[in-house]
Coordinates of C-alpha atoms in Angstrom, one line a residue:
X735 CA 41.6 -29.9 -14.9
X736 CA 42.7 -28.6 -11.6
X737 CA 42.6 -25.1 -12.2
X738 CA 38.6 -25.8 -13.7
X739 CA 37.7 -27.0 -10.7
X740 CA 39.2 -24.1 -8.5
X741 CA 37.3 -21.6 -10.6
X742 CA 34.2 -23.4 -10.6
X743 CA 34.6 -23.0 -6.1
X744 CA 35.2 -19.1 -6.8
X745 CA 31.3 -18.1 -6.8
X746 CA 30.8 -20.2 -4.2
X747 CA 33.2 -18.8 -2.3
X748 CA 32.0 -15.4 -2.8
X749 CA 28.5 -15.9 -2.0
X750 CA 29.9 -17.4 1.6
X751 CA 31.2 -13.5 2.0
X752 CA 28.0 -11.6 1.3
X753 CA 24.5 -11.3 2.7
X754 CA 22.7 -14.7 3.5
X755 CA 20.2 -15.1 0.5
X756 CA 18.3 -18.6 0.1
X757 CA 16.3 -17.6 -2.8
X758 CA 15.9 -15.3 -6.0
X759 CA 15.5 -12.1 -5.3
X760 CA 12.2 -11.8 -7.0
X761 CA 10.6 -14.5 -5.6
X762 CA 8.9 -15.8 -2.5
X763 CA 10.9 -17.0 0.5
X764 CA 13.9 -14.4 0.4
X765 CA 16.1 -14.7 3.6
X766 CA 18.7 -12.0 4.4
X767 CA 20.4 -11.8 7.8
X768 CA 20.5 -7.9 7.5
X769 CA 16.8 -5.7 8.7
X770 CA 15.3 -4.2 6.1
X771 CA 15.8 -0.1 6.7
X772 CA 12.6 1.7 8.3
X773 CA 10.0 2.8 5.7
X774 CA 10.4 6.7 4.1
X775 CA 7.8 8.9 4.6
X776 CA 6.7 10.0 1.8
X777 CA 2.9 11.9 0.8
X778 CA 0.6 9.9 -2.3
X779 CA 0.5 10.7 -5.5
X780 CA -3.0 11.5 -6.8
X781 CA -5.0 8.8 -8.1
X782 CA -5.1 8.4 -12.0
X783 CA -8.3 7.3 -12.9
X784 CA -11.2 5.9 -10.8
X785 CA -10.8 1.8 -10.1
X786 CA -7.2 1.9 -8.7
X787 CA -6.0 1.1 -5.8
X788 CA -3.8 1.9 -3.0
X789 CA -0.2 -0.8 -2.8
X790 CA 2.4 0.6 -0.6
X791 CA 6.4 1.1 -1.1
X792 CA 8.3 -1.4 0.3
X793 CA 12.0 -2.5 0.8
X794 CA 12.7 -5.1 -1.7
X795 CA 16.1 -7.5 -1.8
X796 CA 18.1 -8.0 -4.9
X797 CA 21.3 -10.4 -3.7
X798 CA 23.1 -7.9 -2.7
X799 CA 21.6 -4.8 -1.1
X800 CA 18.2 -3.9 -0.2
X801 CA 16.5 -1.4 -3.0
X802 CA 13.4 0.9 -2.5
X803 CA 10.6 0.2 -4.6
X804 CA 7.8 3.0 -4.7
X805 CA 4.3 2.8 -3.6
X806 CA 1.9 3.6 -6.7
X807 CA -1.9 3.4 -7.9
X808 CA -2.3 0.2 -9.7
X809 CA -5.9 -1.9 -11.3
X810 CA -6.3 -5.0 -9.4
X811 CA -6.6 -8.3 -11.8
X812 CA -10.1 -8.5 -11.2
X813 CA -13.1 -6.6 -9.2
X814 CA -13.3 -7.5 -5.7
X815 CA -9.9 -8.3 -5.0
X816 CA -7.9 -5.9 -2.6
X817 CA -4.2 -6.0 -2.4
X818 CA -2.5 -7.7 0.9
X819 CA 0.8 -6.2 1.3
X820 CA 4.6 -7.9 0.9
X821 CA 6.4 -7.8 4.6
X822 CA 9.5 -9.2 6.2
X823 CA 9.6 -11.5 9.2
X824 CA 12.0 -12.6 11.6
X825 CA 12.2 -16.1 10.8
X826 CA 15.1 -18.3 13.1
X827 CA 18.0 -15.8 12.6
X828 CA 17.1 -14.8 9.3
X829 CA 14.6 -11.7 8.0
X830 CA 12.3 -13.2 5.5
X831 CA 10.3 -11.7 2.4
X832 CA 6.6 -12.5 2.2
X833 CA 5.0 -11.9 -0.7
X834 CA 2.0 -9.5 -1.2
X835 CA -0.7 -11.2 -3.2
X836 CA -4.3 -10.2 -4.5
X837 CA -7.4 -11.9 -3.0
X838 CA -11.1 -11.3 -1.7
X839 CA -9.9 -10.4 1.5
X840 CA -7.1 -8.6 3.0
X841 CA -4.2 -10.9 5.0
X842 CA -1.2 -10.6 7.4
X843 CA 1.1 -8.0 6.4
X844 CA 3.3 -8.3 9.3
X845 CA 1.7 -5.8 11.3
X846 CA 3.9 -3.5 9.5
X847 CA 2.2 0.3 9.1
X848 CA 2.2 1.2 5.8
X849 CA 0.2 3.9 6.0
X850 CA -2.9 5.3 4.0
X851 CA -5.3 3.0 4.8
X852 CA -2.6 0.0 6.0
X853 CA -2.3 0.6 9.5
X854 CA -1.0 -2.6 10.3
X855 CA -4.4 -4.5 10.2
X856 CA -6.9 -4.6 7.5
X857 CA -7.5 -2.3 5.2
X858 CA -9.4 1.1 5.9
X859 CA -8.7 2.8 2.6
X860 CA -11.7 1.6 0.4
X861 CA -14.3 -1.5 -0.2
X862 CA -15.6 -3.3 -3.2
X863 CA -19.6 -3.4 -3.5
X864 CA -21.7 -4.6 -6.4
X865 CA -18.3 -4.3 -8.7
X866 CA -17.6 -0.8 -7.7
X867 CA -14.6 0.1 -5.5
X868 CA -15.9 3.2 -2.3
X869 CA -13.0 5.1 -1.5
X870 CA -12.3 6.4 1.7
X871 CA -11.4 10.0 0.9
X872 CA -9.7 10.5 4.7
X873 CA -6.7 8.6 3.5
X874 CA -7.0 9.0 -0.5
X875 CA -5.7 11.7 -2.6
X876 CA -8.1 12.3 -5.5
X877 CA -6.2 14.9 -6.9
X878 CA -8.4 16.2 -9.9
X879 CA -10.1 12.9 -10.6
X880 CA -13.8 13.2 -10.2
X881 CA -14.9 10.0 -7.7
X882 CA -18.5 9.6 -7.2
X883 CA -18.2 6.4 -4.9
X884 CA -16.7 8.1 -1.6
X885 CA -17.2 7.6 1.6
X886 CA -15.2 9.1 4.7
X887 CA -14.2 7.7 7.5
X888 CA -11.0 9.1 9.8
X889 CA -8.0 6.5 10.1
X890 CA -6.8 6.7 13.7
X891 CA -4.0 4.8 15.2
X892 CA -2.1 4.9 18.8
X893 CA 1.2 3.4 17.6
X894 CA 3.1 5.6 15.5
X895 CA 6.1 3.2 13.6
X896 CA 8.2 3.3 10.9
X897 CA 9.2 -0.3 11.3
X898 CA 9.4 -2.3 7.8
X899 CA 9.6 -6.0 9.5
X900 CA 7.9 -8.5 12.3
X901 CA 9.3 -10.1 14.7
X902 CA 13.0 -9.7 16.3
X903 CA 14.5 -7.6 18.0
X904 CA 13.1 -3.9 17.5
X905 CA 10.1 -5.8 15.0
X906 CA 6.7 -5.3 15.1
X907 CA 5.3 -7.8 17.7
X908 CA 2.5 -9.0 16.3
X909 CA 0.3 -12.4 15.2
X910 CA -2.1 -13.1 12.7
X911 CA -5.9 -12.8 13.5
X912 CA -8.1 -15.9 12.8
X913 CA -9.9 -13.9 10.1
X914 CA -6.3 -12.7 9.0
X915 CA -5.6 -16.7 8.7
X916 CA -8.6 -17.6 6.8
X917 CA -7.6 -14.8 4.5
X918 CA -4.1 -15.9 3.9
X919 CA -5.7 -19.5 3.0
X920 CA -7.9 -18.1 0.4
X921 CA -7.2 -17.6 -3.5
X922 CA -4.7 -15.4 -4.1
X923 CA -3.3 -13.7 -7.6
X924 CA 0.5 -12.7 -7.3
X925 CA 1.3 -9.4 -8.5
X926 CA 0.0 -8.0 -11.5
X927 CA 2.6 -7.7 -14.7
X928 CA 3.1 -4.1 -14.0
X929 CA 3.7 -5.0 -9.9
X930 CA 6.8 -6.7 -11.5
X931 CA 7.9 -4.0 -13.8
X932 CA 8.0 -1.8 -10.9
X933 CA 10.4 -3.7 -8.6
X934 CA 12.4 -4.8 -11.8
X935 CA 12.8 -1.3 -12.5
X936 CA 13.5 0.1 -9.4
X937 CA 15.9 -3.3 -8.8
X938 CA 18.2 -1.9 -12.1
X939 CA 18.0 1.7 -11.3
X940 CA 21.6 2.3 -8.3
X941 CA 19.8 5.5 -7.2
X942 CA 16.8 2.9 -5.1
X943 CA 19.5 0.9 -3.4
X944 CA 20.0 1.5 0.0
X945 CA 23.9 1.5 -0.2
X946 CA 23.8 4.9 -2.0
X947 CA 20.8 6.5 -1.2
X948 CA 21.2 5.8 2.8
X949 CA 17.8 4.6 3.5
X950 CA 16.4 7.7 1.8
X951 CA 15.4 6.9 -2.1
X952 CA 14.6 9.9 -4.5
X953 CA 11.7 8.6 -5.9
X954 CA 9.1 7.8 -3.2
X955 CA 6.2 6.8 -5.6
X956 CA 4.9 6.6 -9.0
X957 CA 1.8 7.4 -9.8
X958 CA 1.3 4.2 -11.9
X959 CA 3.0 1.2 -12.0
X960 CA 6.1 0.8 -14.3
X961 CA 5.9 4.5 -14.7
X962 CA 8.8 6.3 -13.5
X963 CA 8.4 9.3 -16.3
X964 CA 5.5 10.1 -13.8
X965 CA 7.0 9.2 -10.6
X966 CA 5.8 11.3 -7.2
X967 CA 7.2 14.0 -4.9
X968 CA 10.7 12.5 -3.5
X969 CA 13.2 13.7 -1.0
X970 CA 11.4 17.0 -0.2
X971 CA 8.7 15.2 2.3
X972 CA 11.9 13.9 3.9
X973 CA 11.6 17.3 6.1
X974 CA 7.6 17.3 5.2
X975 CA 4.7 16.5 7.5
X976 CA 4.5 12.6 8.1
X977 CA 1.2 11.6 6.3
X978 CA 2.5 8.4 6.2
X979 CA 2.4 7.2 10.0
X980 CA 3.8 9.8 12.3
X981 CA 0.6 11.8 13.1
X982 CA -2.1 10.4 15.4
X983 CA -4.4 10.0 12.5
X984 CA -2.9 8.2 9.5
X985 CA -4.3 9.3 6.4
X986 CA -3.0 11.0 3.2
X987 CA -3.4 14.6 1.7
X988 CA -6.3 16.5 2.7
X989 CA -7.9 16.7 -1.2
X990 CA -11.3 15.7 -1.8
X991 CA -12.7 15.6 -5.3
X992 CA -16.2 17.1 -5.9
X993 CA -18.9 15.5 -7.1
X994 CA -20.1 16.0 -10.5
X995 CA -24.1 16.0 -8.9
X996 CA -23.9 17.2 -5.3
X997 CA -26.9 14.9 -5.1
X998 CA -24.6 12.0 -5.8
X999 CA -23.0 12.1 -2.3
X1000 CA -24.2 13.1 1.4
X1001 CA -23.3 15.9 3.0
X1002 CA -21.1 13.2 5.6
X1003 CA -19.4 12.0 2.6
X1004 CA -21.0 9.0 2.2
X1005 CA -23.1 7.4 -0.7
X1006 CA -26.7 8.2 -0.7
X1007 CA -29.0 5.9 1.1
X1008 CA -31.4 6.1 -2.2
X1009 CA -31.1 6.2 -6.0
X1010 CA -28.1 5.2 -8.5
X1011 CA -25.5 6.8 -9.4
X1012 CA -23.3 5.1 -12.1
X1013 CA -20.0 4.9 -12.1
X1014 CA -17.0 2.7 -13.9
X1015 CA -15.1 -0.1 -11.8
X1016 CA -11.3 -1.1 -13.3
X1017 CA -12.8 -3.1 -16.7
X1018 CA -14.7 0.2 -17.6
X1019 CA -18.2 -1.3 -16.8
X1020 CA -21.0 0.6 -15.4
X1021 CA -22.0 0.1 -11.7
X1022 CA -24.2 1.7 -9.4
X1023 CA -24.2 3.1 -6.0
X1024 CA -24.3 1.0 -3.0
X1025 CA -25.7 1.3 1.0
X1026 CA -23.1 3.4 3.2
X1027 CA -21.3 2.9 5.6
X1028 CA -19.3 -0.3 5.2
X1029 CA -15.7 -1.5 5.3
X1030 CA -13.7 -3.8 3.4
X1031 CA -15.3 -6.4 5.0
X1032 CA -17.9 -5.4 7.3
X1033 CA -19.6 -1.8 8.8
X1034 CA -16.6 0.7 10.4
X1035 CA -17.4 1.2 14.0
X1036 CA -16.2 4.5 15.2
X1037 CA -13.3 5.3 17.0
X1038 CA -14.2 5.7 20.7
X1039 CA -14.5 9.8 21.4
X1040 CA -15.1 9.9 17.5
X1041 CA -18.5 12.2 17.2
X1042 CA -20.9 12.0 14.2
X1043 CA -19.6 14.5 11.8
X1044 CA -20.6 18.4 11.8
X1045 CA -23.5 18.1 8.6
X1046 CA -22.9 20.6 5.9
X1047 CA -22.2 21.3 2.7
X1048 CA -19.5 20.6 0.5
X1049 CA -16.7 22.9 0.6
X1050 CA -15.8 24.1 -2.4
X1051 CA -12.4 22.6 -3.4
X1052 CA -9.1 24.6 -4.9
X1053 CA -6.0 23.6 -6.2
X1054 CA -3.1 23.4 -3.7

């Protein structure tokens, strides 16, 4: 009976040695008293089909180690909902995981740059209107996909970080907005199913953990979620200009995709201020084109110095 009761201590005992960890490792609340490494830099993977969006990679925590899980395209649950970013905090001696979530608006992410549209505050990557999802084509990669709702307007940002948490020593010092607030009080949807068969996946695979790859995973991204047959370009951007955050403009490949009617989009890039256009929004139903310019919440002012855009016609587009 003596020796049951010794063995029964023995987890215990070894869970005193490792990491601090106060919940699982999938869910919300994770506390580790180790910093999460700084994010890769890695360049997007072109976007599968119109209606998906943007979620970044991100440093995940499995109880033991931290693991990479890759930034991918995914469909949101619904229309009109844009996806507000996981990030760790610095929390009384402890770093803790906050979980990204879908809602109307886009929340606190820690001030943490992402990059490609998630500079560290809002979204600048796309908006919703009338059911239809305008992307910003500075900061998306379009690959071959033919996207009628476009729109460009160039990403800039001072601080250049590769940072991964907020708060503490050598964190990203930064606070919540009121509209940030009244976004993170709003209704939320967790991640989608396939969200979860991406971390799950990259949480089995020994490659994504940090204790063999050195901060630097393999596979950056996938261009779907749960897909990682299809996964993107991996430790040759290591070396590879920093689309990701280190250039004064954040934004992703250079690739545009041309319109099937030249008509269909201005020769700024953005939607016409006249006529429909149809296009398909994540549930495969027909939309139509909306008024230009407009952000994910309210019209893009410019950057100061930024000058109306040179007028011409579209460039004809190649394969790189």
């Amino acid at each position: 009976m003596r020796y049951a009761k010794i063995l029964a201590l023995i987890p215990a005992l070894l869970l005193c040695c490792a990491p601090t960890l106060s919940q699982a490792a999938f869910g919300i609340g994770v506390s580790v008293n180790i910093a999460p490494p700084e994010l890769p830099v890695y360049v997007q993977p072109p976007l599968p089909a119109p209606g998906y969006l943007w979620t970044p990679g991100y440093w995940a925590w499995d109880g033991m180690d931290y693991y990479w899980v890759p930034g991918t395209w995914v469909e949101p649950p619904a229309s009109d909902m844009l996806w507000t970013p996981g990030y760790w905090g610095w929390n009384d001696g402890l770093y803790v995981w906050n979980q990204g979530y879908w809602g109307p608006q886009v929340g606190f992410y820690g001030g943490v740059n992402y990059g490609f549209g998630y500079t560290g505050q809002g979204y600048q990557g796309g908006y919703w209107h009338g059911g239809a999802f305008f992307y910003n084509r500075s900061v998306a990669n379009f690959g071959h996909v033919n996207i009628v709702n476009v729109y460009n307007t160039p990403v800039r940002q001072v601080t250049v970080s590769h940072v991964s948490f907020n708060g503490g020593a050598g964190g990203v010092q930064r606070q919540p907005t009121q509209a940030e607030r009244r976004a993170m009080s709003a209704h939320h949807a967790g991640p989608t199913a396939l969200q979860r068969q991406q971390q799950q996946r990259a949480a089995s695979m020994p490659a994504m953990h940090r204790g063999q790859n050195g901060g630097h995973p393999q596979i950056l991204t996938t261009q779907r979620a749960g897909d990682f047959a299809h996964a993107g370009p991996g430790a040759v951007n290591h070396g590879a200009v920093n689309h990701h955050a280190a250039a004064p403009e954040v934004r992703g490949p250079a690739m545009r995709a041309e319109p099937a009617n030249r008509s269909q989009v201005r020769e700024d890039g953005a939607p016409p201020q006249h006529g429909a256009a149809a296009t398909r929004g994540p549930g495969g139903q027909p939309h139509q084109q909306a008024p230009h310019p407009k952000s994910a919440h309210e019209k893009a002012p410019r950057a100061q110095g930024e000058h109306e855009p040179e007028r011409r016609a579209p460039e004809e587009q190649h394969d790189r």
